[in-house]
Each structure stands twice: as structure tokens, then as C-alpha cells.
CSV table of C-alpha atoms in Angstrom, one decimal:
chain,number,residue,atom,x,y,z
W,114,MET,CA,42.1,27.6,51.2
W,115,ARG,CA,44.1,28.3,48.1
W,116,SER,CA,42.1,25.8,46.3
W,117,LYS,CA,38.7,27.4,47.7
W,118,ASN,CA,40.0,30.7,46.4
W,119,VAL,CA,40.9,29.6,43.0
W,120,LYS,CA,37.8,27.9,42.3
W,121,THR,CA,35.8,31.1,43.6
W,122,LEU,CA,37.8,33.0,41.3
W,123,ALA,CA,37.3,31.2,38.5
W,124,LEU,CA,33.5,31.0,39.1
W,125,ALA,CA,33.7,34.8,39.2
W,126,VAL,CA,35.7,35.3,35.8
W,127,MET,CA,33.1,32.8,34.1
W,128,ALA,CA,30.1,35.1,35.5
W,129,CYS,CA,31.6,38.1,34.3
W,130,ALA,CA,32.3,36.5,30.8
W,131,MET,CA,28.7,35.3,30.6
W,132,LEU,CA,27.4,38.7,31.7
W,133,THR,CA,29.5,40.5,29.1
W,134,VAL,CA,28.6,38.1,26.3
W,135,SER,CA,25.1,37.9,27.4
W,136,ALA,CA,24.9,41.9,27.2
W,137,GLY,CA,25.0,41.3,23.5
W,138,ALA,CA,22.2,38.9,23.4
W,139,GLU,CA,19.6,41.6,22.3
W,140,ASN,CA,21.9,42.0,19.3
W,141,GLY,CA,21.8,38.4,18.2
W,142,TYR,CA,24.3,36.9,20.1
W,143,VAL,CA,23.6,33.7,22.2
W,144,GLU,CA,26.1,32.6,25.0
W,145,ASP,CA,23.8,30.3,27.3
W,146,PRO,CA,23.4,26.8,26.1
W,147,VAL,CA,19.7,25.5,26.8
W,148,SER,CA,21.4,21.9,28.2
W,149,TYR,CA,24.2,19.9,28.3
W,150,ASP,CA,24.6,16.8,26.6
W,151,GLY,CA,27.9,15.3,28.5
W,152,SER,CA,30.6,17.3,27.4
W,153,ALA,CA,28.6,18.9,24.7
W,154,ALA,CA,26.9,22.5,25.0
W,155,VAL,CA,23.9,22.7,23.5
W,156,PHE,CA,22.1,25.5,21.8
W,157,ASN,CA,18.7,26.1,20.0
W,158,TYR,CA,19.4,26.9,16.4
W,159,ALA,CA,17.9,30.0,14.9
W,160,PRO,CA,19.3,31.3,11.3
W,161,TYR,CA,20.4,34.6,12.4
W,162,ASP,CA,21.7,34.2,15.9
W,163,GLN,CA,25.2,34.2,16.6
W,164,TYR,CA,26.6,31.8,19.2
W,165,VAL,CA,29.5,32.0,21.7
W,166,VAL,CA,31.7,29.4,21.6
W,167,TYR,CA,34.4,29.0,24.6
W,168,THR,CA,37.7,27.6,23.4
W,169,LYS,CA,41.0,27.0,25.0
W,170,VAL,CA,44.7,27.1,23.4
W,171,GLY,CA,45.9,23.9,23.1
W,172,TYR,CA,42.3,22.0,22.8
W,173,VAL,CA,40.1,21.6,20.1
W,174,THR,CA,36.5,22.3,20.2
W,175,ASP,CA,34.1,19.9,18.3
W,176,ILE,CA,31.1,21.5,16.1
W,177,VAL,CA,28.7,18.7,15.8
W,178,LEU,CA,26.1,19.4,13.0
W,179,ARG,CA,22.8,17.5,12.1
W,180,PRO,CA,22.9,14.3,10.2
W,181,ASP,CA,20.9,15.9,7.4
W,182,GLU,CA,23.5,18.3,6.2
W,183,ALA,CA,27.1,18.4,4.8
W,184,VAL,CA,29.7,21.3,5.2
W,185,GLN,CA,30.2,23.0,2.0
W,186,LYS,CA,32.2,26.0,3.4
W,187,VAL,CA,33.8,27.1,6.4
W,188,ALA,CA,35.1,31.0,7.1
W,189,ALA,CA,37.0,32.4,9.6
W,190,GLY,CA,37.8,35.9,10.4
W,191,ASN,CA,41.3,35.5,11.9
W,192,THR,CA,42.7,32.4,9.9
W,193,LEU,CA,46.4,32.9,11.3
W,194,GLN,CA,45.6,32.5,15.0
W,195,TRP,CA,42.9,29.9,14.1
W,196,ALA,CA,43.1,26.3,12.7
W,197,VAL,CA,39.8,24.9,11.5
W,198,GLU,CA,39.2,21.5,9.8
W,199,LYS,CA,36.2,19.3,8.9
W,200,ASP,CA,35.3,15.6,9.0
W,201,ASP,CA,32.3,13.4,8.7
W,202,VAL,CA,31.5,10.5,11.3
W,203,ALA,CA,29.0,7.9,10.7
W,204,GLY,CA,26.9,10.7,8.5
W,205,HIS,CA,27.6,13.3,10.9
W,206,ALA,CA,29.2,16.2,9.7
W,207,HIS,CA,32.1,17.9,12.4
W,208,VAL,CA,33.9,21.0,12.3
W,209,TYR,CA,37.1,21.0,14.4
W,210,ILE,CA,38.1,24.6,15.9
W,211,LYS,CA,41.6,25.1,17.3
W,212,PRO,CA,42.8,28.4,18.8
W,213,LEU,CA,46.4,29.2,18.2
W,214,ALA,CA,46.8,32.1,20.6
W,215,ALA,CA,44.3,33.6,23.2
W,216,SER,CA,42.0,35.6,20.5
W,217,THR,CA,38.7,36.1,19.3
W,218,THR,CA,37.0,35.8,16.0
W,219,ASN,CA,34.0,34.7,14.2
W,220,VAL,CA,33.4,31.5,12.2
W,221,ILE,CA,30.7,31.0,9.7
W,222,ILE,CA,29.7,27.4,8.9
W,223,ASN,CA,27.6,27.0,5.6
W,224,THR,CA,26.0,23.8,5.1
W,225,SER,CA,23.5,22.2,2.3
W,226,ARG,CA,20.6,22.9,5.1
W,227,ARG,CA,21.8,26.1,6.9
W,228,SER,CA,24.3,28.8,8.2
W,229,TYR,CA,26.0,28.6,11.5
W,230,ARG,CA,27.2,31.9,12.9
W,231,LEU,CA,30.0,31.5,15.8
W,232,LEU,CA,31.7,33.9,18.1
W,233,VAL,CA,34.8,31.9,19.1
W,234,THR,CA,37.0,33.3,22.0
W,235,ALA,CA,40.1,31.6,23.8
W,236,GLU,CA,40.7,34.9,25.9
W,237,ASN,CA,39.0,33.1,29.0
W,238,PRO,CA,41.4,30.1,29.9
W,239,ASN,CA,38.9,29.1,33.0
W,240,TYR,CA,36.1,28.0,30.6
W,241,VAL,CA,36.2,25.9,27.7
W,242,GLN,CA,33.3,23.9,25.8
W,243,PHE,CA,34.9,20.8,24.3
W,244,ALA,CA,31.9,20.4,22.1
W,245,VAL,CA,28.9,22.2,20.8
W,246,ARG,CA,25.7,21.0,19.0
W,247,TRP,CA,22.3,22.4,18.6
W,248,ASN,CA,18.7,21.5,18.9
W,249,TYR,CA,16.3,22.4,15.7
W,250,PRO,CA,12.8,23.3,17.2
W,251,VAL,CA,11.2,23.6,13.7
W,252,GLU,CA,12.6,20.5,12.1
W,253,ASP,CA,12.7,18.6,15.4
W,254,GLU,CA,8.9,19.4,15.8
W,255,GLN,CA,8.0,18.3,12.2
W,256,GLU,CA,10.2,15.3,12.5
W,257,ARG,CA,8.2,14.5,15.6
W,258,GLN,CA,5.0,14.7,13.8
W,259,ALA,CA,6.1,13.0,10.9
W,260,ALA,CA,7.3,10.4,13.0
W,261,MET,CA,3.8,10.5,15.0
W,262,ALA,CA,1.9,10.2,11.5
W,263,ALA,CA,4.1,7.3,10.3
W,264,ARG,CA,3.7,5.2,13.4
W,265,THR,CA,-0.1,6.1,13.4
W,266,ALA,CA,-0.3,5.1,9.6
W,267,ALA,CA,1.6,2.2,10.4
W,268,MET,CA,-0.6,1.0,13.5
W,269,ASN,CA,-3.8,1.8,11.4
W,270,GLU,CA,-2.4,-0.5,8.3
W,271,ALA,CA,-1.5,-3.1,11.0
W,272,ASN,CA,-4.9,-3.1,12.3
W,273,ALA,CA,-6.3,-3.0,8.9
W,274,GLU,CA,-4.4,-6.0,8.1
W,275,ILE,CA,-5.7,-7.8,11.4
W,276,ALA,CA,-9.3,-7.2,10.5
W,277,GLU,CA,-8.7,-8.1,7.0
W,278,ALA,CA,-7.2,-11.6,8.2
W,279,ARG,CA,-10.0,-12.1,10.5
W,280,GLU,CA,-12.6,-11.3,8.2
W,281,ARG,CA,-11.0,-13.4,5.6
W,282,ALA,CA,-10.4,-16.2,8.1
W,283,SER,CA,-14.1,-16.5,8.6
W,284,ARG,CA,-14.4,-17.4,4.9
W,285,ILE,CA,-11.3,-19.7,4.7
W,286,HIS,CA,-12.5,-23.6,3.6
W,287,ARG,CA,-9.9,-25.7,5.0
W,288,ASN,CA,-11.9,-29.3,4.8
W,289,TYR,CA,-9.8,-31.0,2.4
W,290,LYS,CA,-8.8,-34.5,2.2
W,291,CYS,CA,-6.5,-36.8,0.0
W,292,VAL,CA,-8.3,-39.7,-1.6
W,293,LYS,CA,-5.3,-41.1,-3.4
W,294,ASN,CA,-1.4,-40.8,-3.0
W,295,LYS,CA,0.5,-42.2,-6.3
W,296,ASN,CA,4.1,-42.4,-5.2
W,297,VAL,CA,4.4,-38.9,-3.6
W,298,THR,CA,7.2,-38.6,-1.4
W,299,GLU,CA,6.8,-36.9,2.0
W,300,LYS,CA,8.8,-33.6,0.9
W,301,LEU,CA,6.4,-33.1,-2.0
W,302,ILE,CA,3.2,-33.2,-0.2
W,303,PRO,CA,1.8,-30.0,0.5
W,304,LYS,CA,1.4,-28.6,4.0
W,305,SER,CA,-2.0,-27.2,3.6
W,306,VAL,CA,-4.8,-27.2,1.3
W,307,PHE,CA,-7.6,-24.2,1.6
W,308,ASP,CA,-9.8,-21.7,-0.2
W,309,ASP,CA,-11.3,-18.4,0.6
W,310,GLY,CA,-14.5,-18.8,-1.7
W,311,SER,CA,-12.9,-17.7,-4.8
W,312,LYS,CA,-9.2,-18.6,-4.7
W,313,THR,CA,-7.6,-22.1,-3.7
W,314,TYR,CA,-4.2,-22.0,-2.1
W,315,ILE,CA,-1.8,-24.8,-1.7
W,316,GLU,CA,1.1,-24.4,0.6
W,317,ILE,CA,4.2,-26.4,-0.4
W,318,THR,CA,7.1,-27.6,1.7
W,319,PRO,CA,10.2,-25.3,2.1
W,320,ASP,CA,12.0,-28.5,0.8
W,321,ASN,CA,10.2,-28.6,-2.6
W,322,THR,CA,12.1,-26.0,-4.4
W,323,GLN,CA,12.1,-27.3,-8.0
W,324,ASN,CA,9.4,-29.7,-8.3
W,325,MET,CA,6.2,-27.5,-8.8
W,326,PRO,CA,3.0,-29.8,-9.5
W,327,VAL,CA,0.8,-29.4,-12.6
W,328,ILE,CA,-2.8,-28.8,-11.2
W,329,TYR,CA,-5.7,-30.1,-12.8
W,330,TYR,CA,-9.4,-29.9,-11.8
W,331,TYR,CA,-12.3,-32.6,-12.4
W,332,ASP,CA,-15.4,-31.4,-14.3
W,333,ASP,CA,-18.4,-31.5,-11.4
W,334,PHE,CA,-20.6,-33.6,-13.3
W,335,ASP,CA,-18.2,-35.5,-15.7
W,336,LYS,CA,-15.5,-36.8,-13.5
W,337,SER,CA,-13.6,-38.1,-16.5
W,338,LYS,CA,-13.1,-34.7,-17.9
W,339,LEU,CA,-9.7,-32.9,-16.6
W,340,GLN,CA,-9.2,-29.4,-16.9
W,341,LEU,CA,-5.9,-27.5,-16.3
W,342,ALA,CA,-5.6,-25.0,-13.6
W,343,ASN,CA,-3.4,-21.7,-14.0
W,344,TYR,CA,-1.8,-21.0,-10.8
W,345,ARG,CA,0.9,-18.3,-9.7
W,346,LEU,CA,3.6,-18.8,-6.8
W,347,LYS,CA,3.7,-16.4,-3.9
W,348,GLY,CA,6.0,-17.1,-1.5
W,349,ASN,CA,5.5,-20.7,-0.6
W,350,PHE,CA,2.1,-20.7,-1.8
W,351,LEU,CA,0.6,-21.7,-5.0
W,352,GLU,CA,-2.4,-19.1,-5.9
W,353,ILE,CA,-5.3,-20.6,-8.3
W,354,ASP,CA,-8.1,-18.5,-9.4
W,355,ARG,CA,-10.9,-20.7,-8.8
W,356,VAL,CA,-12.4,-23.3,-6.3
W,357,MET,CA,-12.3,-26.8,-7.3
W,358,ASN,CA,-14.0,-29.7,-5.8
W,359,ASN,CA,-11.9,-32.5,-7.0
W,360,MET,CA,-8.3,-31.7,-8.1
W,361,LYS,CA,-5.2,-33.5,-9.0
W,362,LEU,CA,-1.7,-32.5,-8.4
W,363,GLN,CA,0.7,-34.1,-11.2
W,364,PHE,CA,4.6,-33.9,-9.9
W,365,SER,CA,5.3,-36.6,-12.9
W,366,GLN,CA,4.1,-39.2,-15.1
W,367,LYS,CA,3.7,-41.8,-12.1
W,368,GLN,CA,3.6,-39.1,-9.3
W,369,PHE,CA,0.1,-37.6,-8.3
W,370,LEU,CA,-2.2,-36.6,-5.4
W,371,LEU,CA,-5.8,-36.6,-5.8
W,372,ILE,CA,-7.7,-34.1,-3.3
W,373,GLU,CA,-11.1,-33.7,-2.7
W,374,ARG,CA,-13.1,-30.5,-1.2
W,375,ILE,CA,-15.5,-31.7,1.4
W,376,ASP,CA,-18.4,-29.0,1.7
W,377,GLU,CA,-21.8,-30.0,3.5
W,378,ASN,CA,-23.4,-26.9,2.1
W,379,GLU,CA,-22.8,-28.5,-1.6
W,380,LYS,CA,-24.5,-31.7,-1.0
W,381,VAL,CA,-27.3,-32.3,-3.1
W,382,PRO,CA,-30.3,-33.5,-1.2
W,383,SER,CA,-32.7,-36.3,-2.2
W,384,ALA,CA,-36.1,-35.2,-3.3
W,385,GLY,CA,-37.5,-36.5,-0.2
W,386,ASP,CA,-35.7,-34.0,2.0
W,387,ILE,CA,-36.7,-30.9,-0.1
W,388,GLN,CA,-39.3,-29.1,2.0
W,389,PHE,CA,-41.1,-25.6,1.1
W,390,ASN,CA,-43.2,-23.4,3.1
W,391,SER,CA,-41.3,-23.6,6.4
W,392,ALA,CA,-42.5,-20.4,7.2
W,393,SER,CA,-46.1,-19.4,8.5
W,394,SER,CA,-49.0,-18.3,6.2
W,395,GLU,CA,-48.6,-14.7,7.7
W,396,GLU,CA,-44.8,-14.3,7.3
W,397,LEU,CA,-45.4,-15.7,3.5
W,398,SER,CA,-48.0,-12.7,3.0
W,399,GLU,CA,-45.8,-10.3,4.5
W,400,GLU,CA,-42.8,-11.0,2.6
W,401,SER,CA,-44.6,-11.2,-0.7
W,402,LEU,CA,-46.5,-7.8,-0.1
W,403,ARG,CA,-43.0,-6.4,1.1
W,404,ALA,CA,-41.3,-7.7,-2.1
W,405,GLY,CA,-44.0,-6.5,-4.6
W,406,LYS,CA,-43.6,-2.8,-2.9
W,407,HIS,CA,-39.9,-3.0,-3.3
W,408,GLN,CA,-40.3,-3.9,-6.8
W,409,LEU,CA,-42.7,-1.0,-7.5
W,410,ASP,CA,-40.2,1.5,-5.8
W,411,THR,CA,-37.0,0.3,-7.7
W,412,VAL,CA,-38.4,-1.2,-11.1
W,413,GLU,CA,-39.1,1.3,-14.3
W,414,LEU,CA,-42.4,0.1,-15.5
W,415,ARG,CA,-43.1,0.7,-19.0
W,416,ASP,CA,-46.5,2.1,-20.5
W,417,THR,CA,-46.1,0.8,-23.8
W,418,LYS,CA,-46.2,-2.7,-24.3
W,419,LEU,CA,-43.1,-4.1,-26.1
W,420,PRO,CA,-43.3,-6.5,-28.9
W,421,THR,CA,-43.0,-10.1,-28.1
W,422,LEU,CA,-40.1,-12.4,-29.6
W,423,LYS,CA,-42.7,-14.0,-32.1
W,424,GLU,CA,-43.5,-10.4,-33.2
W,425,ARG,CA,-39.7,-9.3,-33.7
W,426,LEU,CA,-39.1,-12.6,-35.6
W,427,ALA,CA,-42.1,-11.8,-38.0
W,428,GLU,CA,-41.3,-8.2,-38.7
W,429,LYS,CA,-37.5,-9.4,-39.5
W,430,GLU,CA,-38.9,-12.0,-42.0
W,431,ARG,CA,-41.2,-9.5,-43.9
W,432,ALA,CA,-38.5,-6.9,-44.1
W,433,ARG,CA,-36.2,-9.7,-45.5
W,434,GLN,CA,-38.9,-10.8,-48.1
W,435,LEU,CA,-39.3,-7.2,-49.2
W,436,GLU,CA,-35.3,-7.0,-49.7
W,437,VAL,CA,-35.4,-10.1,-52.0
W,438,LEU,CA,-38.6,-8.8,-54.0
W,439,ARG,CA,-36.8,-5.3,-54.7
W,440,ALA,CA,-33.7,-7.2,-55.4
W,441,ALA,CA,-35.4,-9.6,-57.9
W,442,ASN,CA,-37.1,-6.7,-59.6
W,443,GLY,CA,-33.6,-4.9,-60.3
W,444,GLN,CA,-34.9,-2.1,-57.6
W,445,PRO,CA,-32.4,-0.6,-55.2
W,446,GLU,CA,-33.4,-0.6,-51.5
W,447,GLN,CA,-34.2,3.0,-51.5
W,448,GLN,CA,-36.4,3.6,-54.7
W,449,GLY,CA,-39.0,5.9,-53.4
W,450,ASN,CA,-41.6,6.5,-56.1
W,451,ASP,CA,-39.9,5.1,-58.9
W,452,THR,CA,-40.6,1.6,-58.0
W,453,ASP,CA,-43.3,-0.1,-60.4
W,454,ASP,CA,-46.8,-0.7,-59.3
W,455,ALA,CA,-46.9,-4.3,-58.6
W,456,LEU,CA,-43.9,-4.1,-56.3
W,457,ASN,CA,-45.5,-1.2,-54.3
W,458,ARG,CA,-48.8,-3.0,-54.1
W,459,LEU,CA,-46.9,-6.0,-52.7
W,460,ALA,CA,-45.0,-4.1,-50.3
W,461,ASP,CA,-48.0,-2.5,-48.9
W,462,VAL,CA,-49.4,-5.6,-48.4
W,463,LEU,CA,-46.7,-7.0,-46.4
W,464,GLU,CA,-46.6,-3.4,-44.2
W,465,SER,CA,-50.2,-4.0,-43.8
W,466,GLU,CA,-49.9,-7.2,-42.5
W,467,GLY,CA,-47.1,-6.2,-40.2
W,468,GLY,CA,-49.4,-3.4,-38.7
W,469,ASN,CA,-52.5,-5.7,-38.2
W,470,GLU,CA,-50.3,-8.5,-36.2
W,471,GLN,CA,-49.0,-5.7,-33.9
């Protein structure tokens, strides 16, 4: 019965204390936590609220701050009856408040991000908060949105990479075969050889960390002609900026591989296999008319006739002859009316011939 009375009395004292402090909530006092996290009372942070923190003589209350801030200063109204220390635990700033007597004072904690205003009391021995921390509605919402945006961006990037990989996979040509192996050991033989229509990729084995090959390619029309191919190493892949139908991987003077690219689309058909006009006459007529209309819509037509190559060469030759004649008679290129009559008459003949040909 006594235990029940003590419990009832304690609850009544706590309720009175809460009501007493809550009466000041309109003046910026916040006494009621919004939730509890284990032994920690959790408040919602607002810059100018003052939070009531219940402590007990002989006990330490842990004030847990946000991970993105560092304590710069702690100020207490009563430093004789209250002890204050600070520490950092795994990136979290902590302030420890310990009452030395049953009293009440205020504590202000300034950090690199914000200020905390506490009203700490040890006058209620039946109620103590062993830890206090805060939610940060504005920052938490910003972080939530930023995290969501980051996840969305990462998902979009991953989807784009998948789409690009699938599209590129449709262009991968992997039909290569080795036509000759000259003393190349197993660990030097590439794991794969393929191209994407513009670049060739050769995957080397993880065991081959030092013996990179010199890569040559054969001229398509002169098999005796070797050209050096430049490449760059990307991870375990040699990337070459061209597609080669026949290549030689030279590992040493007496070690090489000859590799051939097999592509049915590049097969040269015999003359007898070539056939024209597989489409019907109606289809040929429609396609040719459509092509002509497209050209009229897209190609700029000129009203004036352009000079032919023969005409341009003749004009250039006449200009050269005129310059030679002027130089032979000691006349500068720009002489005007001072040139002699014979030279003028010859120049007129050359110029008139040019006009007649046009």
C-alpha cells in the first residue's frame, strides 16, 4: 500500500511540475518532449525556444547534439551549483550537465550551426531525464528530400547505364577467331576480343600484369602491310580506336597471335550474286518521285549557271599570261591608263576571249 501511495505521489508531483513549466510554454518554454528514444527525451528544435531539462543531484544528463555541428561555447547562469563538460563521440557533440545542488538555472550551448537554450532544474528529485536530444524538422526535411533526390538520380543514372549497355550490346560484334598462335602461353591469351562498330576491345587476363602486347593490323587490301595500332589500358581492357579485320598481337619477338574478324556483311559477293531491281516497277517509280520531291524541298537551286572546271582553268591561265606580259614590259600589276597601247590591246584581246567563252 505504501509503494502505491509513493507512486501516486510521484506522479502527482511530476504532473504539477509539468503544468507549472508548461504554463510558460506561451513564453517560449518547451517542457514536453515529442517522443522518447530509449532513455532520451526528444524535442523538436526551434531557434528561440527554451527547453526544460529535468536533472537530479548525483546524476549526469547527456545533451546530444546533431552530427553536423561542433560545440563552440557553453554558458551557465549558475556555475557554482552546476558542472558542465563537453565531449565528442564518433562525430556527435555531447554536453554533460551535472547539478551539485537542488537548484534551477539556464544553460546556453552555442555550436557551429545553432544555439540551444536550456532551463535546467534539479528541484524535482522524482523526475530526471538522463539524455536529451532533438529532431530538426527543417533540416530533416531538407535531408530527406536531398536523399530522395540522390536516390532518384542514382536510379536514373543506373537505368541510363542499363539502357546504354543494352543499346551498345546490340552493336557488339564478337565473332573473332585466332588463326595462328606462335608460342603464346595460356596466361597471355586474351579472355575476349570484340568491337562496338567503332572501337575494338581486348580483355587481358588478370595474370598478365606486365607483358602487354604490341598490336598491329593488316591492310585490308595488302595483307603484307602491317600498321601499328595505338591503344589505351582501361582496367583489364585494351581499347583501340578502330575496327580491324585482321590483327597481330605481338608479345615478344617470337610470341604472337594472329586474330581474324569474321563478318558476313563484309563478304565480297561474286558478280553473279549481285542482282538489281528487286522492287516492283511501281515501288521504283514512287521512290524516285519521292526522292526528287525531297531534293526540291531541301536543296537550294541556283538561278545562275556556275562556270565549269575547264572555264575556271582557262580564266586562271589568261590571268597568268596577262601578268607575265605586264612583267616583261616593266609594268606593275596595277598600272591603269599609263600602260602602253600594245599591252592594252593585247590585254583587251585576252579579256574579250574570256568573255566570249563564257
